[in-house]
Each structure stands twice: as C-alpha cells, then as structure tokens.
Amino acid sequence: MTISMHPQALAMLEAIKASGEPPLETLSAAEARRLADERVVRTNGPPEPVEAVDTLEPSDAGVPRLRLYHPGGGPLPVLLFLHGGGWTVGNLETHDPQCRYLANRVRCLVVAVEYRLAPEHRFPAAYEDCWAALRWVADHAATYGGDPGRIAVAGDSSGGGLAVSLCIAARDAGGPSLVGQALIYPALDLGMATDSYRRLADGYFLTAAKMRWFVNNYLSDPMQAEDIRASPLRAASLAGLPPALVIITDLDPLCDDGRAYAARLKEDGVEVDLVEYTGWPHGFFFWSGTDAAADGLARVETALIRAFETTPKPL
C-alpha cells in the first residue's frame, strides 16, 4: 500500500522532528506535558480577541476549573469543549485559540473544561469531571448569558471520546438535552484492536506505542476498556444521540474508531456527517496555517451553527 502525505503535513512533522522532542512515551507524565503543551502552543494560531474570557473555579462539588468565552449578546447557545491529549496532556491553554475562534464565529458561549489528568487521576476521573461540567452548564448557563436549551459538545481525540460518553450519559439520564456533537478524530474504543492501529502503528505522529502509553496512563485495569464511559463505541445502542460531525484522517490509528462510530450512528437513525481528510496524521487540527486545520475548523463551525439554528431559541 502506497501512503502519500500532504506536503504541509510532512513539513510540520519534519519541524517537530527537528525540534528534538523525544517520544512522549519515554518521558514522565510531567515532562511529557511540558513538551507536548509547548509544542501545541507553538504550532497553534495566535489567539484572537473575544469580548469576555473568564476562568472559573465553581464551588459545586466535583466541578473542575472552567474557562468561559463570551462573544457578546445573548442569550447564546452553549458549546462544552473537551480538550484532547490522551487524558495525560493538554489544558485550557493548548486549545484556547480554537475556543476563541468558535465563540466568535458560531456566536456561542464556549465552556472549556480542565478535567483531571492521568496517571495521577485515572479513569473515570476525566469522565466524571466532564459529566459534572455538563450538568453545571445546564444549571448555570443562563447566569453567564447562555441558553441551557441549546447545548452541544465538542472535542478532539481523547476529548472527542469524552464528548461521546457525555452524549450517551445524558441520553440515558434523561438530560441535559444536547443538540449536537462535533468530534475531531475521536478515541472511542480503548481496546485498540482495529485494523488502523495495526496498519498505522508507526511513522505518522500518533503511534500505536504512544497511544498505548496514553491508555495505560488512564486505565488502571485493561478490563476498564469495556466500560462505555471509557470506550463509548461499545454502547449497546447509539439511538437518540444528537446529530454528529465526525472528522477523521487517513494516517491516524484512530480513524477506524471514527468510521465505525459514524456507521453505527447512521444505522441507529442519528444524523451524521463523516469527513475524512487524506494525507494528514492525527493532530492536524492544531497546525495553524495548514489547509486541513483551516477547513476542519470551518466544518466544525458550520456543523455547530446548523445544530444551534435547528433548535428553537428561547422567547
């Protein structure tokens, strides 16, 4: 099989290699965070101004640190954004430019979640923090200019998997009601048994070894991969979930997760738009100036606007 990488992607990977960054899986979690977070900030675009940006530490039990991006006006629909990073790296800063972009372009209140990271806080800590954040948003959005009747979730990689797990939990709990989900190369089955994990095990930024390191940091027992809060693709049914945008790319070990999720959503009667990029590896969403990053952000923007506009606004 001949694999062709987009020239912009190849240039980004060569720049990362030239930086001398060692494989994350050879480092401590603390050192991996430092290097990975610095790299994301370096490859990201400059943050654009938003009318109001506030970082909150809610007093509600179990609710993690949150950052709210408010573009003005309202009441606004609300986007709960869950950052990626293998449940081990990433924070409010690494995904700040994307949250600002979406707040301004979609005209929504973006709430970014700083959930606890592994291995200091193993499964289900990240899930529990995100679930607590979603319930907090449903209860408090109106106080901050948001419309609790129009909430969507989004996330990349591990954050995408967490977003799907929230959709399933909200459906099963009878709320909060969600109007959409926007997923960027989501991690949806921590068993790591798909063909793409074998076919793309090495050489394309996210390797199988790196992904195994992330999963081992997060799960304290391999059997936890059977829990749908960790592997939401294993849910018995996906019926009743909100409309979805699923973005994948062909040089990513996670691509089969996204394909399988989109196929199951369609089978279960859920509206889904599957977008696949060719010649790009995992992580491209944060490579400012590249064609795929710009197009991916625009697609998330369009999907969220559609999700919010098809939901009645409050009188």
Coordinates of C-alpha atoms in Angstrom, one line a residue:
M1 CA 0.0 0.0 0.0
T2 CA 1.3 3.4 -1.0
I3 CA 0.8 6.2 1.5
S4 CA 1.0 9.8 0.4
M5 CA 1.3 12.6 2.9
H6 CA 0.2 16.1 2.2
P7 CA 3.3 18.4 1.8
Q8 CA 2.1 20.7 4.5
A9 CA 1.7 17.8 6.9
L10 CA 5.2 16.5 6.0
A11 CA 6.7 19.9 6.7
M12 CA 5.0 20.1 10.1
L13 CA 6.2 16.6 11.1
E14 CA 9.8 17.4 9.9
A15 CA 9.7 20.6 12.0
I16 CA 8.5 18.7 15.1
K17 CA 11.3 16.1 14.5
A18 CA 13.9 18.9 14.1
S19 CA 12.9 20.3 17.5
G20 CA 14.4 17.2 19.1
E21 CA 11.3 16.3 21.0
P22 CA 11.7 12.8 22.3
P23 CA 8.8 10.3 22.1
L24 CA 6.3 11.1 24.8
E25 CA 6.1 7.5 25.9
T26 CA 9.7 7.7 27.0
L27 CA 9.1 10.5 29.4
S28 CA 7.4 11.1 32.8
A29 CA 3.9 12.5 32.6
A30 CA 5.1 15.8 33.9
E31 CA 7.8 16.2 31.3
A32 CA 5.5 14.9 28.5
R33 CA 3.0 17.6 29.5
R34 CA 5.6 20.3 29.3
L35 CA 6.9 19.3 25.9
A36 CA 3.6 18.5 24.3
D37 CA 1.8 21.6 25.6
E38 CA 4.7 23.8 24.5
R39 CA 4.5 22.2 21.0
V40 CA 0.8 22.7 20.7
V41 CA 1.1 26.3 21.7
R42 CA 3.9 26.7 19.2
T43 CA 2.0 25.2 16.2
N44 CA -1.3 26.8 17.1
G45 CA -2.5 30.1 15.7
P46 CA -2.5 33.3 17.6
P47 CA -5.4 33.8 20.0
E48 CA -8.0 36.2 18.7
P49 CA -9.8 38.7 21.0
V50 CA -13.1 37.7 22.4
E51 CA -15.4 40.1 24.2
A52 CA -15.1 38.3 27.6
V53 CA -13.0 35.4 28.7
D54 CA -13.3 34.3 32.3
T55 CA -11.8 31.4 34.2
L56 CA -13.9 29.9 36.9
E57 CA -13.4 27.5 39.8
P58 CA -17.0 26.6 40.6
S59 CA -17.8 25.8 44.2
D60 CA -20.2 23.0 43.2
A61 CA -18.8 19.6 44.3
G62 CA -16.9 17.8 41.6
V63 CA -16.9 20.6 39.0
P64 CA -13.5 21.3 37.6
R65 CA -11.9 24.5 36.5
L66 CA -13.7 26.0 33.6
R67 CA -13.0 28.8 31.1
L68 CA -15.9 30.7 29.5
Y69 CA -15.6 32.5 26.2
H70 CA -18.4 35.0 25.6
P71 CA -18.6 36.9 22.3
G72 CA -21.3 39.3 23.4
G73 CA -25.0 39.4 23.1
G74 CA -27.3 36.6 24.1
P75 CA -28.8 34.5 25.3
L76 CA -26.3 32.4 23.4
P77 CA -26.2 28.7 22.6
V78 CA -23.5 26.9 24.6
L79 CA -20.6 24.7 23.5
L80 CA -18.9 22.4 26.0
F81 CA -15.4 21.9 24.7
L82 CA -13.2 19.0 25.9
H83 CA -9.6 19.1 25.0
G84 CA -7.6 16.1 23.8
G85 CA -4.1 14.9 24.9
G86 CA -4.5 11.3 25.7
W87 CA -6.1 12.0 29.1
T88 CA -2.5 12.9 30.1
V89 CA -1.5 16.2 28.4
G90 CA -3.4 19.3 27.3
N91 CA -5.1 22.0 29.2
L92 CA -7.1 25.2 28.8
E93 CA -4.2 27.0 27.1
T94 CA -3.5 24.4 24.4
H95 CA -6.9 24.7 22.9
D96 CA -7.5 28.4 23.7
P97 CA -7.3 29.6 20.0
Q98 CA -9.9 27.1 18.8
C99 CA -12.3 28.0 21.6
R100 CA -11.9 31.7 20.8
Y101 CA -12.5 31.1 17.1
L102 CA -15.6 29.0 17.7
A103 CA -17.0 31.6 20.2
N104 CA -16.7 34.4 17.7
R105 CA -17.7 32.5 14.5
V106 CA -20.5 30.4 15.9
R107 CA -21.6 33.2 18.2
C108 CA -21.9 30.9 21.2
L109 CA -20.8 30.7 24.8
V110 CA -17.8 28.2 24.8
V111 CA -17.1 26.5 28.1
A112 CA -13.7 24.7 28.1
V113 CA -13.1 22.1 30.8
E114 CA -9.9 21.5 32.6
Y115 CA -10.6 17.9 33.7
R116 CA -8.1 16.0 35.9
L117 CA -5.3 14.2 34.0
A118 CA -3.8 10.8 34.2
P119 CA -1.9 9.0 35.6
E120 CA -2.3 11.0 38.8
H121 CA -6.1 10.7 38.2
R122 CA -7.1 7.6 36.4
F123 CA -10.4 6.5 34.9
P124 CA -13.1 7.5 35.5
A125 CA -11.8 10.9 36.8
A126 CA -11.8 12.7 33.4
Y127 CA -15.2 11.4 32.6
E128 CA -16.6 12.3 36.0
D129 CA -15.2 15.9 35.7
C130 CA -16.7 16.3 32.2
W131 CA -20.1 15.0 33.3
A132 CA -20.1 17.3 36.3
A133 CA -19.2 20.2 34.0
L134 CA -22.0 19.4 31.6
R135 CA -24.5 19.4 34.5
W136 CA -23.1 22.6 35.8
V137 CA -23.5 24.2 32.4
A138 CA -27.1 23.1 32.2
D139 CA -27.8 24.6 35.6
H140 CA -25.8 27.8 35.3
A141 CA -25.5 28.7 31.7
A142 CA -28.3 31.4 31.9
T143 CA -26.3 33.2 34.6
Y144 CA -23.5 33.7 32.1
G145 CA -25.6 34.6 29.1
G146 CA -26.1 31.1 27.8
D147 CA -29.2 29.3 26.7
P148 CA -29.4 25.9 28.6
G149 CA -31.9 24.7 25.9
R150 CA -29.2 24.8 23.3
I151 CA -26.1 22.9 24.4
A152 CA -23.6 21.0 22.2
V153 CA -20.4 19.2 22.9
A154 CA -17.1 19.0 21.0
G155 CA -13.7 17.6 21.5
D156 CA -10.6 16.2 19.8
S157 CA -9.0 12.8 20.3
S158 CA -9.5 11.8 23.9
G159 CA -11.7 14.8 24.3
G160 CA -13.8 13.5 21.4
G161 CA -14.3 10.2 23.2
L162 CA -15.3 12.0 26.4
A163 CA -17.8 14.1 24.4
V164 CA -19.4 10.9 23.0
S165 CA -19.6 9.4 26.5
L166 CA -21.4 12.5 27.7
C167 CA -23.9 12.2 24.9
I168 CA -24.7 8.6 25.9
A169 CA -24.8 9.5 29.6
A170 CA -27.1 12.5 29.0
R171 CA -29.4 10.3 26.9
D172 CA -29.6 7.6 29.5
A173 CA -30.1 10.0 32.4
G174 CA -32.9 11.9 30.6
G175 CA -30.8 15.1 30.3
P176 CA -29.2 17.5 30.0
S177 CA -30.5 17.7 26.4
L178 CA -27.9 18.1 23.8
V179 CA -28.4 19.4 20.3
G180 CA -25.1 18.4 18.6
Q181 CA -21.7 16.8 18.8
A182 CA -18.6 17.8 16.9
L183 CA -15.8 15.3 17.1
I184 CA -12.2 15.6 15.8
Y185 CA -10.5 12.2 15.3
P186 CA -12.1 10.8 18.5
A187 CA -10.7 8.0 20.6
L188 CA -13.7 5.7 21.1
D189 CA -12.5 2.2 21.9
L190 CA -9.6 1.8 24.2
G191 CA -9.2 -1.9 23.3
M192 CA -7.0 -0.6 20.4
A193 CA -7.9 -3.6 18.3
T194 CA -8.9 -2.1 14.9
D195 CA -7.0 -2.6 11.7
S196 CA -5.9 1.1 11.6
Y197 CA -4.0 0.6 14.8
R198 CA -2.0 -2.2 13.1
R199 CA -1.8 -0.6 9.7
L200 CA -0.7 2.9 11.0
A201 CA 1.2 1.8 14.1
D202 CA 4.3 3.9 13.4
G203 CA 5.6 6.9 11.5
Y204 CA 2.5 9.2 11.5
F205 CA 2.9 11.4 14.6
L206 CA 0.4 9.4 16.8
T207 CA 1.9 5.9 17.0
A208 CA 0.4 2.8 18.5
A209 CA 3.1 2.9 21.2
K210 CA 2.2 6.4 22.2
M211 CA -1.5 5.6 22.2
R212 CA -0.8 2.5 24.4
W213 CA 1.1 4.8 26.8
F214 CA -1.8 7.2 27.0
V215 CA -4.3 4.3 27.6
N216 CA -2.1 2.7 30.2
N217 CA -1.9 6.1 32.0
Y218 CA -5.6 6.4 32.0
L219 CA -6.8 2.9 32.8
S220 CA -5.7 1.2 36.0
D221 CA -7.0 -2.1 34.7
P222 CA -7.2 -3.2 31.0
M223 CA -10.8 -4.5 31.7
Q224 CA -11.9 -0.9 32.1
A225 CA -11.7 -0.6 28.3
E226 CA -15.0 -2.5 28.3
D227 CA -16.7 0.3 30.2
I228 CA -18.7 2.6 27.8
R229 CA -17.5 5.6 29.8
A230 CA -14.0 4.8 28.5
S231 CA -15.0 3.1 25.2
P232 CA -18.3 4.7 24.2
L233 CA -18.2 2.8 20.9
R234 CA -19.2 -0.3 22.9
A235 CA -22.5 1.1 23.9
A236 CA -25.3 -1.3 23.0
S237 CA -27.2 1.4 21.1
L238 CA -26.5 4.9 19.8
A239 CA -30.1 5.7 19.1
G240 CA -31.3 9.0 20.4
L241 CA -27.9 10.8 20.4
P242 CA -27.7 14.3 18.9
P243 CA -26.6 15.0 15.3
A244 CA -22.9 14.5 14.8
L245 CA -20.0 15.8 12.8
V246 CA -17.1 13.2 12.8
I247 CA -13.8 14.3 11.4
I248 CA -11.1 11.7 10.7
T249 CA -7.9 11.4 8.7
D250 CA -6.4 8.5 6.9
L251 CA -3.0 8.5 8.6
D252 CA -4.3 8.2 12.1
P253 CA -4.5 5.0 14.1
L254 CA -7.9 6.3 15.4
C255 CA -9.5 6.6 12.0
D256 CA -11.4 3.2 12.3
D257 CA -12.9 4.4 15.5
G258 CA -14.5 7.4 13.8
R259 CA -15.6 5.4 10.8
A260 CA -17.3 2.8 13.0
Y261 CA -19.0 5.4 15.1
A262 CA -20.4 7.2 12.1
A263 CA -21.6 3.9 10.6
R264 CA -23.4 2.9 13.8
L265 CA -25.0 6.4 14.2
K266 CA -26.4 6.1 10.7
E267 CA -27.7 2.5 11.5
D268 CA -29.4 3.8 14.6
G269 CA -31.1 6.7 12.9
V270 CA -28.9 9.5 14.0
E271 CA -27.9 12.3 11.6
V272 CA -24.2 12.1 11.0
D273 CA -21.7 13.8 8.7
L274 CA -18.4 11.9 8.3
V275 CA -15.5 14.0 6.9
E276 CA -12.2 12.2 6.1
Y277 CA -9.0 14.0 5.2
T278 CA -6.4 12.4 3.0
G279 CA -2.7 12.6 3.7
W280 CA -2.9 14.1 7.2
P281 CA -1.9 12.5 10.5
H282 CA -3.6 12.8 13.9
G283 CA -3.1 16.3 15.4
F284 CA -3.5 18.4 12.3
F285 CA -6.4 20.4 13.8
F286 CA -3.9 22.4 15.7
W287 CA -1.4 23.1 12.9
S288 CA -2.1 26.7 12.2
G289 CA -1.7 27.8 8.6
T290 CA -2.3 24.4 7.1
D291 CA -5.2 23.7 4.7
A292 CA -6.7 20.9 6.8
A293 CA -6.7 22.9 10.1
A294 CA -8.5 25.8 8.5
D295 CA -11.0 23.5 6.7
G296 CA -11.6 21.4 9.8
L297 CA -12.3 24.5 12.0
A298 CA -14.7 25.8 9.3
R299 CA -16.5 22.5 9.2
V300 CA -16.9 22.4 13.0
E301 CA -18.2 26.0 12.8
T302 CA -20.8 25.1 10.2
A303 CA -22.0 22.0 12.0
L304 CA -22.5 23.8 15.2
I305 CA -24.3 26.7 13.6
R306 CA -26.6 24.3 12.0
A307 CA -27.2 22.4 15.2
F308 CA -28.0 25.5 17.2
E309 CA -30.2 27.1 14.5
T310 CA -32.4 24.0 14.2
T311 CA -33.1 24.2 17.9
P312 CA -35.8 26.7 18.9
K313 CA -34.4 29.8 20.7
P314 CA -36.0 30.9 24.0
L315 CA -38.8 33.5 23.7

